[in-house]
Coordinates of C-alpha atoms in Angstrom, one line a residue:
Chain A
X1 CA 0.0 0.0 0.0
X2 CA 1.3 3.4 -0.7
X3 CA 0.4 6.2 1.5
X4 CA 0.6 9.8 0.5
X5 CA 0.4 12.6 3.1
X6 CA -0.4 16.1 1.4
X7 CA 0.8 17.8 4.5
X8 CA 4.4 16.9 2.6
X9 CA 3.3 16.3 -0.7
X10 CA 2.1 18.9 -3.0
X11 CA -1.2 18.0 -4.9
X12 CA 1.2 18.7 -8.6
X13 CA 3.2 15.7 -7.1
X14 CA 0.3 13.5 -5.8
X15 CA -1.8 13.4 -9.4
X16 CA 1.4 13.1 -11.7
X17 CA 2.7 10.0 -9.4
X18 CA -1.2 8.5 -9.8
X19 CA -1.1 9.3 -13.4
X20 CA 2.2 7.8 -13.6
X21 CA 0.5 4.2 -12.8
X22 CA -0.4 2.0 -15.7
X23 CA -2.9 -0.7 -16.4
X24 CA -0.2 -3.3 -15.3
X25 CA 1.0 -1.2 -12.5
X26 CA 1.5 -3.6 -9.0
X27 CA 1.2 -0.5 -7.3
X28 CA -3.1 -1.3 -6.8
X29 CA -3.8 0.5 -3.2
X30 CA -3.1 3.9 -2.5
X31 CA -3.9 6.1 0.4
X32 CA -4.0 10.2 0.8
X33 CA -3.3 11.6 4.3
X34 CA -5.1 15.1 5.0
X35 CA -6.5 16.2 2.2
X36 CA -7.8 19.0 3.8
X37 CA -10.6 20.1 1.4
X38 CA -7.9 20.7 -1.3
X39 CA -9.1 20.8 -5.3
X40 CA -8.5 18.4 -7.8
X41 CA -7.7 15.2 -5.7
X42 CA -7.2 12.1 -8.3
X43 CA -8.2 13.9 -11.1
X44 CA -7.6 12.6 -14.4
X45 CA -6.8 8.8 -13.2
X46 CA -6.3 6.2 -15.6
X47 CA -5.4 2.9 -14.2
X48 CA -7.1 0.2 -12.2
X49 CA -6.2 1.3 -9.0
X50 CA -7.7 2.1 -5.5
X51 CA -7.7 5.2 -4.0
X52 CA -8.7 6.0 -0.7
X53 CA -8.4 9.5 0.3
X54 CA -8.6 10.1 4.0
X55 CA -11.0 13.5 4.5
X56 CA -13.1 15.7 3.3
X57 CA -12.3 17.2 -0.3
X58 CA -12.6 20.1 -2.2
X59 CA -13.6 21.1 -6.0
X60 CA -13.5 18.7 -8.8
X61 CA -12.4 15.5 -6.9
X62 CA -11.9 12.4 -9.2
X63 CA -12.8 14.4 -12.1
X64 CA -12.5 12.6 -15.4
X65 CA -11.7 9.6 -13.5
X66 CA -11.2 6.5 -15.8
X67 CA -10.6 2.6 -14.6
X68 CA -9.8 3.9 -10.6
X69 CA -11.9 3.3 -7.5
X70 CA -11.8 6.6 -5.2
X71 CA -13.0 6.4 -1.7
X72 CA -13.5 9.5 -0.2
X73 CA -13.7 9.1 4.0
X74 CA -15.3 12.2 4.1
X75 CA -17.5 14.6 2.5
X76 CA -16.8 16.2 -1.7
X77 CA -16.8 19.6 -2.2
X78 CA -18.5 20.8 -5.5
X79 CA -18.0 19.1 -8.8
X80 CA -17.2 15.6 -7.7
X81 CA -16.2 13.2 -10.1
X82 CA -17.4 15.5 -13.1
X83 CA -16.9 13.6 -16.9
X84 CA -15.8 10.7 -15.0
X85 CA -15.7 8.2 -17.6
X86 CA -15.3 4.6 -16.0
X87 CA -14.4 3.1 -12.4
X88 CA -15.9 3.8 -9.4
X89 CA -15.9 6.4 -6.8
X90 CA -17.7 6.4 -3.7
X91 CA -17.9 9.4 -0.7
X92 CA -19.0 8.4 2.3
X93 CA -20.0 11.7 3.4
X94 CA -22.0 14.5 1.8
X95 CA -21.5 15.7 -2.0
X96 CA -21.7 19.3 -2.5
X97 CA -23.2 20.6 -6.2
X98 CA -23.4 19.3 -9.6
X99 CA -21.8 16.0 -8.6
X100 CA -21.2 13.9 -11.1
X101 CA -21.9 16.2 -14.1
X102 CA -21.5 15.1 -17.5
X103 CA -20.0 11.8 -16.8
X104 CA -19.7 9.7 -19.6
X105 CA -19.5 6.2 -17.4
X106 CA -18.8 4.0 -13.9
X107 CA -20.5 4.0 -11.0
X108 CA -20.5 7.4 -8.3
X109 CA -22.1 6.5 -4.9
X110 CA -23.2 8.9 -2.6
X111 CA -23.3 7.5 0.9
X112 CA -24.9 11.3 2.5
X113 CA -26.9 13.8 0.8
X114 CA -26.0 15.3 -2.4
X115 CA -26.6 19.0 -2.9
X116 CA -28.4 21.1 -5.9
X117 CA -27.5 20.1 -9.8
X118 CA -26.8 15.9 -8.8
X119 CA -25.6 14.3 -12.4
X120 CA -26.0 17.7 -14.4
X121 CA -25.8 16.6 -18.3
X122 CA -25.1 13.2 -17.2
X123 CA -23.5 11.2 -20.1
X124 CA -24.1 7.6 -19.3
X125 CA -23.0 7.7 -15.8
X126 CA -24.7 5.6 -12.8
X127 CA -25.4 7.5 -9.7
X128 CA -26.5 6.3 -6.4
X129 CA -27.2 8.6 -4.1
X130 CA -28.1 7.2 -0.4
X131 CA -29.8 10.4 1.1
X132 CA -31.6 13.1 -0.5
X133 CA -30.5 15.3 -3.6
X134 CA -30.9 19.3 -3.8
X135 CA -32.5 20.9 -7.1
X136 CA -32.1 20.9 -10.5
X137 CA -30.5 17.5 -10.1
X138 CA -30.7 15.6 -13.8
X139 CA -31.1 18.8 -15.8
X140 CA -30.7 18.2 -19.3
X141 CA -29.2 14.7 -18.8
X142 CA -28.5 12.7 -21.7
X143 CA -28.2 8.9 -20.5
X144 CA -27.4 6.5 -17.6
X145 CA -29.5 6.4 -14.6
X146 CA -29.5 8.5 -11.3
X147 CA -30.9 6.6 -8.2
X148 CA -32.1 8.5 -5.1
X149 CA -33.1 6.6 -1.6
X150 CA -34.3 9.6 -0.4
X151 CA -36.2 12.5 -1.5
X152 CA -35.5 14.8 -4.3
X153 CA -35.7 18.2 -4.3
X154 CA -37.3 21.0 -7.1
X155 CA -37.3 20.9 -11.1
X156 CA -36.0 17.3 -10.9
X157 CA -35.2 16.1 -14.2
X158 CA -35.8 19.3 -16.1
X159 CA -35.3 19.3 -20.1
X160 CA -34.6 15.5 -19.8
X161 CA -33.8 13.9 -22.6
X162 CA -32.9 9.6 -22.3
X163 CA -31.1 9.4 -18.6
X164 CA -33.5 7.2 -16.0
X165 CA -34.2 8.4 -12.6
X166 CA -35.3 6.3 -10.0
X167 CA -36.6 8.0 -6.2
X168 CA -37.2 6.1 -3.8
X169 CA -38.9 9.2 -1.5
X170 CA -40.8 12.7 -2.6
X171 CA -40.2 14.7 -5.1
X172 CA -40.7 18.6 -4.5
X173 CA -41.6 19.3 -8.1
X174 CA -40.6 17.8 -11.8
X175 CA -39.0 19.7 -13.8
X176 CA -40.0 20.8 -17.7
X177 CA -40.8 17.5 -19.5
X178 CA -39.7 15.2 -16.9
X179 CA -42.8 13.0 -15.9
X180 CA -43.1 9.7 -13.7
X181 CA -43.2 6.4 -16.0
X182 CA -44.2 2.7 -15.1
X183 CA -41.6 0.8 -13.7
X184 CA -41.2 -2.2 -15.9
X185 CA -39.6 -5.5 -14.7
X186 CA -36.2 -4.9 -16.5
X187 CA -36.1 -1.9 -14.4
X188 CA -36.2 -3.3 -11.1
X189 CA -33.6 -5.7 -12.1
X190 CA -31.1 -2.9 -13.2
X191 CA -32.3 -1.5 -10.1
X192 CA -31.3 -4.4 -8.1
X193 CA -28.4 -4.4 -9.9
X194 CA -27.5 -0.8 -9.0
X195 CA -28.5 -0.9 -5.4
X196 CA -26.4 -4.3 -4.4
X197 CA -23.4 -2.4 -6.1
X198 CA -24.2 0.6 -4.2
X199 CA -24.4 -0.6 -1.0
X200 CA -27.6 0.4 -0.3
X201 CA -30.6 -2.1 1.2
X202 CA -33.4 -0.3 -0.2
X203 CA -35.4 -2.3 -2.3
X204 CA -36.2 -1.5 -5.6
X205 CA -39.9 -2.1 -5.7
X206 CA -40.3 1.2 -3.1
X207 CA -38.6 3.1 -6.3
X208 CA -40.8 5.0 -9.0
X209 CA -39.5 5.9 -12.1
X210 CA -39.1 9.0 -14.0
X211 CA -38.4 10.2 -17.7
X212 CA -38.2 12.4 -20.6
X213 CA -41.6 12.8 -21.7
X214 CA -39.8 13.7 -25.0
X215 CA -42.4 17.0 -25.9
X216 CA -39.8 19.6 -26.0
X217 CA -39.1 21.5 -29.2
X218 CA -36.2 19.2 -29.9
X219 CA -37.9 15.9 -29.8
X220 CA -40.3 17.2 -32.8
X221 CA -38.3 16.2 -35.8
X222 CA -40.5 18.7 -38.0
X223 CA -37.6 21.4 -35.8
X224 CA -34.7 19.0 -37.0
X225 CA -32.0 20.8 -39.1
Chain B
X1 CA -15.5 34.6 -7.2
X2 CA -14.8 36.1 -3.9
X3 CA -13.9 33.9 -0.6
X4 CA -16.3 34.8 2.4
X5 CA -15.4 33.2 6.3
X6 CA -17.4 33.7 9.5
X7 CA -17.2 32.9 12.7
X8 CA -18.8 32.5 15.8
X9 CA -18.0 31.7 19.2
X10 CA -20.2 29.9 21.6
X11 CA -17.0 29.2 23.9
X12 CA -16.1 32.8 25.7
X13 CA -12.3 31.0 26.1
X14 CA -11.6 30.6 22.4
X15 CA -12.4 34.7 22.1
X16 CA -9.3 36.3 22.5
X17 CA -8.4 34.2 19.3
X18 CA -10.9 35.5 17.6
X19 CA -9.3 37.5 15.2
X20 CA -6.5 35.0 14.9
X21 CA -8.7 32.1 14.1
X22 CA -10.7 34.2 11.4
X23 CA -7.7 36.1 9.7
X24 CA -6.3 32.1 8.9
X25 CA -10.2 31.1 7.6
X26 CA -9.8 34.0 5.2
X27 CA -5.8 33.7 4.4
X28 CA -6.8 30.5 3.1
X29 CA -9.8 31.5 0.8
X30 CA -7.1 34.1 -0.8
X31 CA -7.0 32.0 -4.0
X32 CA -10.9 32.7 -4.5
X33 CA -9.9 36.7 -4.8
X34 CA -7.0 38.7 -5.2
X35 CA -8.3 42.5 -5.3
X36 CA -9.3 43.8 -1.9
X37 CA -10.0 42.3 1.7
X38 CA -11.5 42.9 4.7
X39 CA -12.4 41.8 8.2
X40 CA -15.4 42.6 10.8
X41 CA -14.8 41.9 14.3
X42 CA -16.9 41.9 16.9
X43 CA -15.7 42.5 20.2
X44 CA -17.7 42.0 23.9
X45 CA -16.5 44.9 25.4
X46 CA -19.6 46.8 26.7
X47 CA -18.2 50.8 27.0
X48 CA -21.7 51.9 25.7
X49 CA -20.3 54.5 23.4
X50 CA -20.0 54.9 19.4
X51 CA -17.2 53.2 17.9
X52 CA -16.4 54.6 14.6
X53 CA -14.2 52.8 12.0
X54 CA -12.4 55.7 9.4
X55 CA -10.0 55.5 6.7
X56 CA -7.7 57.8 4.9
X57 CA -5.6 57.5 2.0
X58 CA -2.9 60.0 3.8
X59 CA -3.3 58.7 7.5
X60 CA -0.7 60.5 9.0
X61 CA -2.1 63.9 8.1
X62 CA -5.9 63.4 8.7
X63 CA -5.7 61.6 11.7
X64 CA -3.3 64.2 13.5
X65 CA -5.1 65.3 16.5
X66 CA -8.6 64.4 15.2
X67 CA -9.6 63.2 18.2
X68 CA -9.0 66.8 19.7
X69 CA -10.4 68.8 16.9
X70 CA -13.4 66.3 17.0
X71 CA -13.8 66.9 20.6
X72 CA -13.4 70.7 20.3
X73 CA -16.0 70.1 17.5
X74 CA -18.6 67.6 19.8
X75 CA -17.9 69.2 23.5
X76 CA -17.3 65.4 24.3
X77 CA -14.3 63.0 25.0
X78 CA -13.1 61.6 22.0
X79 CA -10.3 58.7 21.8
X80 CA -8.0 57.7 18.5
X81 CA -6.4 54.7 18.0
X82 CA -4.7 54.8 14.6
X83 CA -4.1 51.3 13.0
X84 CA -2.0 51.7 9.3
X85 CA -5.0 53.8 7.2
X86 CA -7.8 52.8 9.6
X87 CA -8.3 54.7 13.3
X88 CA -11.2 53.8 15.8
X89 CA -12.9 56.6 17.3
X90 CA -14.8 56.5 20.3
X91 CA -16.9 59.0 21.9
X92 CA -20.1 59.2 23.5
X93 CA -22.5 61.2 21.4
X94 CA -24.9 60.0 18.6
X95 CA -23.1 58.7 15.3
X96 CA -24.7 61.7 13.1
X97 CA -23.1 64.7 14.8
X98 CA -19.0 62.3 14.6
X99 CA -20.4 62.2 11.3
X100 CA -20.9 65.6 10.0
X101 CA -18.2 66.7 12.9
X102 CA -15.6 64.9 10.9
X103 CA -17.4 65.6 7.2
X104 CA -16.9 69.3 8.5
X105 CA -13.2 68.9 9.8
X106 CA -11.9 66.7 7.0
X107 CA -14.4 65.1 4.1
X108 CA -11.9 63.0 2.2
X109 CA -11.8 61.1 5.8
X110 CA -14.1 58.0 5.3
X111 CA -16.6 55.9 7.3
X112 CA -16.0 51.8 7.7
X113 CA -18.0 50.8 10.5
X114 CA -20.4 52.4 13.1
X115 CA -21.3 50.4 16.5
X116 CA -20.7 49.9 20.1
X117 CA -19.1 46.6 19.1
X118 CA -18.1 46.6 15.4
X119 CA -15.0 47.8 14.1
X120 CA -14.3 46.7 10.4
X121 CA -11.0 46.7 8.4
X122 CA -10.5 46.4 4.8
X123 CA -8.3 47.6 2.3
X124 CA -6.7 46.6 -1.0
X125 CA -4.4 44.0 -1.7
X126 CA -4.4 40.5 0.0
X127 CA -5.8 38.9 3.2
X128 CA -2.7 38.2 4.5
X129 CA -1.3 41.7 3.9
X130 CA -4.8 43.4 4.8
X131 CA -5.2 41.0 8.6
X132 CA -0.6 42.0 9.4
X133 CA -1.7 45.4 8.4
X134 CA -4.2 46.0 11.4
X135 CA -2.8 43.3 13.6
X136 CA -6.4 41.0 12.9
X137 CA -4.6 37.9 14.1
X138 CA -4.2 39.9 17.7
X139 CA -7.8 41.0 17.9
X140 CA -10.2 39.1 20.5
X141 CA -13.7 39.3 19.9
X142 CA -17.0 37.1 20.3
X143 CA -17.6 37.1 16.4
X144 CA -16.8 37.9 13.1
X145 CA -16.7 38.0 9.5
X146 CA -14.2 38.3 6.2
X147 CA -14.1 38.5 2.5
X148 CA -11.9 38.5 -0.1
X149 CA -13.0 39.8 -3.0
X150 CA -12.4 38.8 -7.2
X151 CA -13.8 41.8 -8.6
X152 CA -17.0 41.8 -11.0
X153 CA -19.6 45.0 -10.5
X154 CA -16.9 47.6 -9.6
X155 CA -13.7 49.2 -9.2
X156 CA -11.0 47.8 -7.0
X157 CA -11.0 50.1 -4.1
X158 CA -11.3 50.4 -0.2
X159 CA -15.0 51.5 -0.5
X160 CA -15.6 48.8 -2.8
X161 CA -13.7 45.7 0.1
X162 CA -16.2 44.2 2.2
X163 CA -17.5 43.9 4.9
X164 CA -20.4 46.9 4.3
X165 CA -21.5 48.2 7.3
X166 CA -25.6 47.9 7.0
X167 CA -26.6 50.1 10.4
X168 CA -25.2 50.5 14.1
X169 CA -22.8 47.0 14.5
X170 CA -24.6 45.9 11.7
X171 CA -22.3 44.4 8.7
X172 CA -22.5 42.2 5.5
X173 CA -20.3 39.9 3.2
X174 CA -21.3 38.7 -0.4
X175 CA -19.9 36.4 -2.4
X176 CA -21.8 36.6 -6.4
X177 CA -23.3 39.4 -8.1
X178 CA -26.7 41.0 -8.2
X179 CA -27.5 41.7 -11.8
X180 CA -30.4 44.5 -10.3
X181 CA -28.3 46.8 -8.7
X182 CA -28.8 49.8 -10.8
X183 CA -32.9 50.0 -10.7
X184 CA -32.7 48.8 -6.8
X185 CA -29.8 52.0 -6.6
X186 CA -32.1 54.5 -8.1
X187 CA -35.4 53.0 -6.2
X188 CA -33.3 53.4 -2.7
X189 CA -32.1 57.1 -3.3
X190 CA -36.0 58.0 -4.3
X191 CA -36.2 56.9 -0.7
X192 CA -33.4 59.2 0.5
X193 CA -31.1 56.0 1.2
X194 CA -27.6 57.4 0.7
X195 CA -25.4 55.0 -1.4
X196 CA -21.4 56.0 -2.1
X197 CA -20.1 53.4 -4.5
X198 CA -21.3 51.8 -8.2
X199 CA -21.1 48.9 -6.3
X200 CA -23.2 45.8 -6.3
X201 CA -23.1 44.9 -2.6
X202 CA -23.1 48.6 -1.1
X203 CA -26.7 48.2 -2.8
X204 CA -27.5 44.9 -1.4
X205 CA -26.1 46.6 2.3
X206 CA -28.3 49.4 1.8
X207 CA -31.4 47.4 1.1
X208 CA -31.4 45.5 3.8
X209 CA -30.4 48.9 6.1
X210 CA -33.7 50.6 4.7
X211 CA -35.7 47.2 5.6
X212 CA -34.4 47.9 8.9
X213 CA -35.0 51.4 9.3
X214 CA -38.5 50.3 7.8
X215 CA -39.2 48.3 11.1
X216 CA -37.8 45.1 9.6
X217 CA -35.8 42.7 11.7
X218 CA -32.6 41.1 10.2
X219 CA -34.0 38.2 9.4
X220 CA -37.1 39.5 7.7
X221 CA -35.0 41.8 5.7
X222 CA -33.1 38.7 4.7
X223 CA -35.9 37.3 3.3
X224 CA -37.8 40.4 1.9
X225 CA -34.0 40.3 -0.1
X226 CA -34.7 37.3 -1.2
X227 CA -37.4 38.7 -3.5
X228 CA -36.1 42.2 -3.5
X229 CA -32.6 40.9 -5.1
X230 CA -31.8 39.7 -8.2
X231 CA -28.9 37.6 -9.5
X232 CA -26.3 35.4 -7.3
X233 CA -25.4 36.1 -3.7
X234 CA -24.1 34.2 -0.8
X235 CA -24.6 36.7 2.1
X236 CA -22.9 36.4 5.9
X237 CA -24.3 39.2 8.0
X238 CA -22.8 40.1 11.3
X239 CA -25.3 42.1 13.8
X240 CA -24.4 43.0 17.9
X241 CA -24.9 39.8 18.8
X242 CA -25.5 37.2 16.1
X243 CA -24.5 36.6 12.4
X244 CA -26.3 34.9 9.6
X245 CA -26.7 33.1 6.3
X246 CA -28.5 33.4 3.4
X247 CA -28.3 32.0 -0.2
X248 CA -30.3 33.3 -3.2
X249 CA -32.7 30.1 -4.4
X250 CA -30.1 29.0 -7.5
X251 CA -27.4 28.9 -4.6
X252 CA -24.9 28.5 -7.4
X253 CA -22.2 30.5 -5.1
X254 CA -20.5 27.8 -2.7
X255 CA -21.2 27.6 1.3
X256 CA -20.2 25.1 4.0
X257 CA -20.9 25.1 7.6
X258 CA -19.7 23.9 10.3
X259 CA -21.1 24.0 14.2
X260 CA -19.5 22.2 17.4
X261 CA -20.2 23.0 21.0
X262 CA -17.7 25.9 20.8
X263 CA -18.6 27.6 17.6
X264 CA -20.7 28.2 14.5
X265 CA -18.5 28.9 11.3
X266 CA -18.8 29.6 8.0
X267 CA -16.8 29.2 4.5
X268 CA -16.8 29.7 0.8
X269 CA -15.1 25.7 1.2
X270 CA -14.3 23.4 3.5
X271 CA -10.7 24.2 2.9
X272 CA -11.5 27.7 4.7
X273 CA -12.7 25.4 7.9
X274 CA -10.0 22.7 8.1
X275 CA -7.3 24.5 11.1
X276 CA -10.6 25.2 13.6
X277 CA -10.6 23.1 16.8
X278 CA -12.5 20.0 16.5
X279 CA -13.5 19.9 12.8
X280 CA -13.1 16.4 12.6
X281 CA -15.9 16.0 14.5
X282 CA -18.0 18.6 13.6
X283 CA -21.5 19.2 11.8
X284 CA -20.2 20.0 8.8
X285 CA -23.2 20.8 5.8
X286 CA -24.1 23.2 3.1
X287 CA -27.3 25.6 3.9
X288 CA -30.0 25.4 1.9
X289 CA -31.0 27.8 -0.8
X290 CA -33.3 30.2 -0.1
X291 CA -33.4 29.6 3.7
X292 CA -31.8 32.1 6.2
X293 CA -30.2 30.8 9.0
X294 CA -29.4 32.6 12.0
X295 CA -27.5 32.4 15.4
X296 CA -27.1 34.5 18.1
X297 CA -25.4 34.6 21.5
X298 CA -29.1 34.9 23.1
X299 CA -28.9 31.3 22.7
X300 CA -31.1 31.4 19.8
X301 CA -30.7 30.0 16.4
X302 CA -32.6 29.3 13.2
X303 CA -33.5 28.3 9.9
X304 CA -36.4 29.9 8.1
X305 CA -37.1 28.3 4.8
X306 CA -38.9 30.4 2.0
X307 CA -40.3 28.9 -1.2
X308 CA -38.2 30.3 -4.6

């Protein structure tokens, strides 16, 4: 295991020696002492390796993240894992805004609350959050699917267009086009899926499902180019 | 940008390291704003007379025996203590006659802070330089709150730092940027409000002032802001005894909090929060949009949500 304190180790020096690992790296576990809410922890990762980072974090933590699995022991600061594209990253604490946005793939789990703007133009991504999210969570997201245990807070899913979003408590208001759907059985099995990955032991079935009702002026083709 | 920090103490022993404890929150948020900083302090002495913050751009000549040609002027004691461009006057007689004494003995001399309690410092240039400058780090005090500031609205000067003083030992930091300023400017001098600056925040300041004056309390001002201001703000307001939050509904503009038994405190990030005592353990969470919070050493606090 290779440990990492930032106290002595400027964040320059941490991210180029975790960039520096490769796909056949034996160098798999890593740890990072007192992060102190510094920005741009792991960013840009590209190896299968595991990184557990010892505190709370600042801005864009695991950003762009490909192949690694980030543990954060604390809570994110804003902009967690944003265009992550593969691997895994889960914060045990509290995430603050737009976590998650744009991420092309791999699994983010939120193990507290997220805060407004949850999976923002989410790209593919799958996000689990285990407490509530803020507003304007989902806004314009593309694909993947965001999963809430708690409740969800206003213009949820606004401008959707093909992401999933599953809540599992209220919903303080929908935002434009976003409307509940019928949950089908193949949804309750990705469900399943998601939630045994996730850690969480809610069960799908006290889900409900919503979607892109697709009436925006984009989804008219008669508007197409 | 801008980096805002606030602070305060529920445990009387950590207050002589008030100012100490604050100038590091806001040393560290210096990255969020380069242009100007500043610093309210709060301290629990209880003389019962006017405290009155001033700055000059050519200290040593305007604050030459001001305090005896102010108290030639007022026919009361007056005391000086010059700090680097800022001196603390106190004196016991109403704030309007120091006022239009010193606007009468010198007007290029101007106004930071009014209160019994309040003294505010701010000036160009960085946090660090701005809290060695006026000795911050040696202040005690029961609460406070500091800004650094990234310029957007207005020009770089002392008038345009934070904190704005709102009333007596009343005081405000912003981070964000109401896009309303000029209509709300021109609606408040209708009203006789008297606003210095092109500023965006010196509005936001006077707003909730004239809400007060109006019979408002702080926290109903707060939320009459709520509808009353347009654009992006983060505020921390400082009052005699309490200090407060509130976020505009999009709450786009980045808070954490973070309360033990020995204090309540505030930060643009976490990072601004990681050197207090006990943060490990702490309640650490992000206020809510649109919800003013509010705590005060009459052992009251509270969170008043209003719908967007």
């Amino acid at each position: 295991m290779q440990v990492i304190d930032m106290e002595t180790v400027a964040l320059r020096e941490l991210n180029e020696t975790l960039h520096a690992q490769t796909d056949t790296t034996n160098q798999t576990k890593w740890v990072i002492d007192n992060p102190k809410g510094a920005h741009a922890i792991a960013c840009g990762l590209d190896a299968p390796i595991e990184v557990t980072v010892k505190g709370s974090t600042g801005y864009y933590c695991a950003g762009m993240n490909k192949q690694a699995t980030i543990n954060i022991k604390g809570s994110a600061g804003p902009g967690v894992a944003e265009n992550m594209m593969s691997g895994t990253v889960v914060i045990d604490g509290d995430a603050s805004q737009y976590a998650g946005a744009t991420a092309h793939g791999g699994l983010l789990v939120i193990k507290g609350n997220a805060s407004s703007r949850c999976g923002i133009s989410m790209k593919g991504v799958d996000i689990v959050v285990h407490g509530n999210i803020g507003h304007m969570s989902a806004f314009m997201a593309q694909s993947g699917n965001l999963v809430v245990c708690g409740d969800a807070g206003e213009a949820l899913g606004d401008s959707l267009y093909e992401a999933r979003l599953f809540v599992r408590g209220s919903v303080k208001s929908l935002g434009a086009d976003c409307v509940e759907k019928e949950m089908r059985p193949e949804h309750l099995t990705l469900l399943a899926d998601l939630l045994e990955r996730a850690e969480s032991d809610a069960k799908p079935e006290e889900f409900k499902r919503y979607g892109s009702a697709r009436q925006l002026y984009n989804f008219n083709i008669d508007n197409a180019y | 940008m801008c980096g805002i920090v606030g602070l305060f103490l529920k445990d009387k022993t950590l207050e002589p390291k008030l100012g100490e404890m604050l100038s590091d929150m806001l040393v560290t948020m210096t990255d969020r704003g380069p242009d100007s900083a500043g610093i309210a302090i709060y301290n629990s002495e209880n003389t019962n007379k006017n405290k009155i913050v001033v700055q000059s751009d050519t200290p040593e000549e305007a604050f030459k025996d001001l305090d005896q040609s102010l108290a030639k002027s007022l026919a009361v004691e007056v005391t000086i203590d010059v700090k680097s461009t800022h001196a603390v006057l106190t004196a016991d007689c109403a704030f309007e006659d120091i006022k239009a004494a010193l606007a009468t003995l010198d007007p290029t001399i101007r106004v930071m802070s009014r209160g019994e309690n309040l003294e505010i410092y701010k000036e160009v240039g960085l946090p660090k330089n701005v809290a060695e400058r006026f000795a911050i780090g040696a202040m005690s005090g029961t609460h406070g709150i500091g800004h650094t500031r990234m310029a957007t609205e207005s020009a770089v000067t002392t008038m345009g730092a934070h904190p704005f003083n709102t009333g007596m030992d009343q005081c405000l930091v912003h981070n964000g940027s109401l896009s309303n300023h000029n209509s709300l400017r021109r609606k408040l001098r209708r009203e006789g409000v008297h606003i210095e600056t092109e500023n965006d925040t010196e509005v936001g300041a006077a707003y909730l002032t004239w809400q007060m004056q109006n019979g408002a309390t702080l926290g109903e001002a707060l939320e009459s802001g709520l509808d009353a201001l347009d654009g992006f703000f983060t505020f921390v307001v400082g009052t005699k005894d309490g200090f407060g939050v509130v976020r505009d509904p999009i709450a786009c503009k980045p808070a954490v909090m973070a309360e033990t038994d020995q204090y309540v405190a505030f930060g643009s990030e976490y990072r601004a929060l990681v050197n207090l005592p006990g943060i490990e353990t702490a309640r650490v969470w992000e206020p809510e949009p649109a919800t003013v919070y509010f705590w005060s050493h009459d052992d009251t606090s509270s969170a008043t949500g209003k719908a967007a």
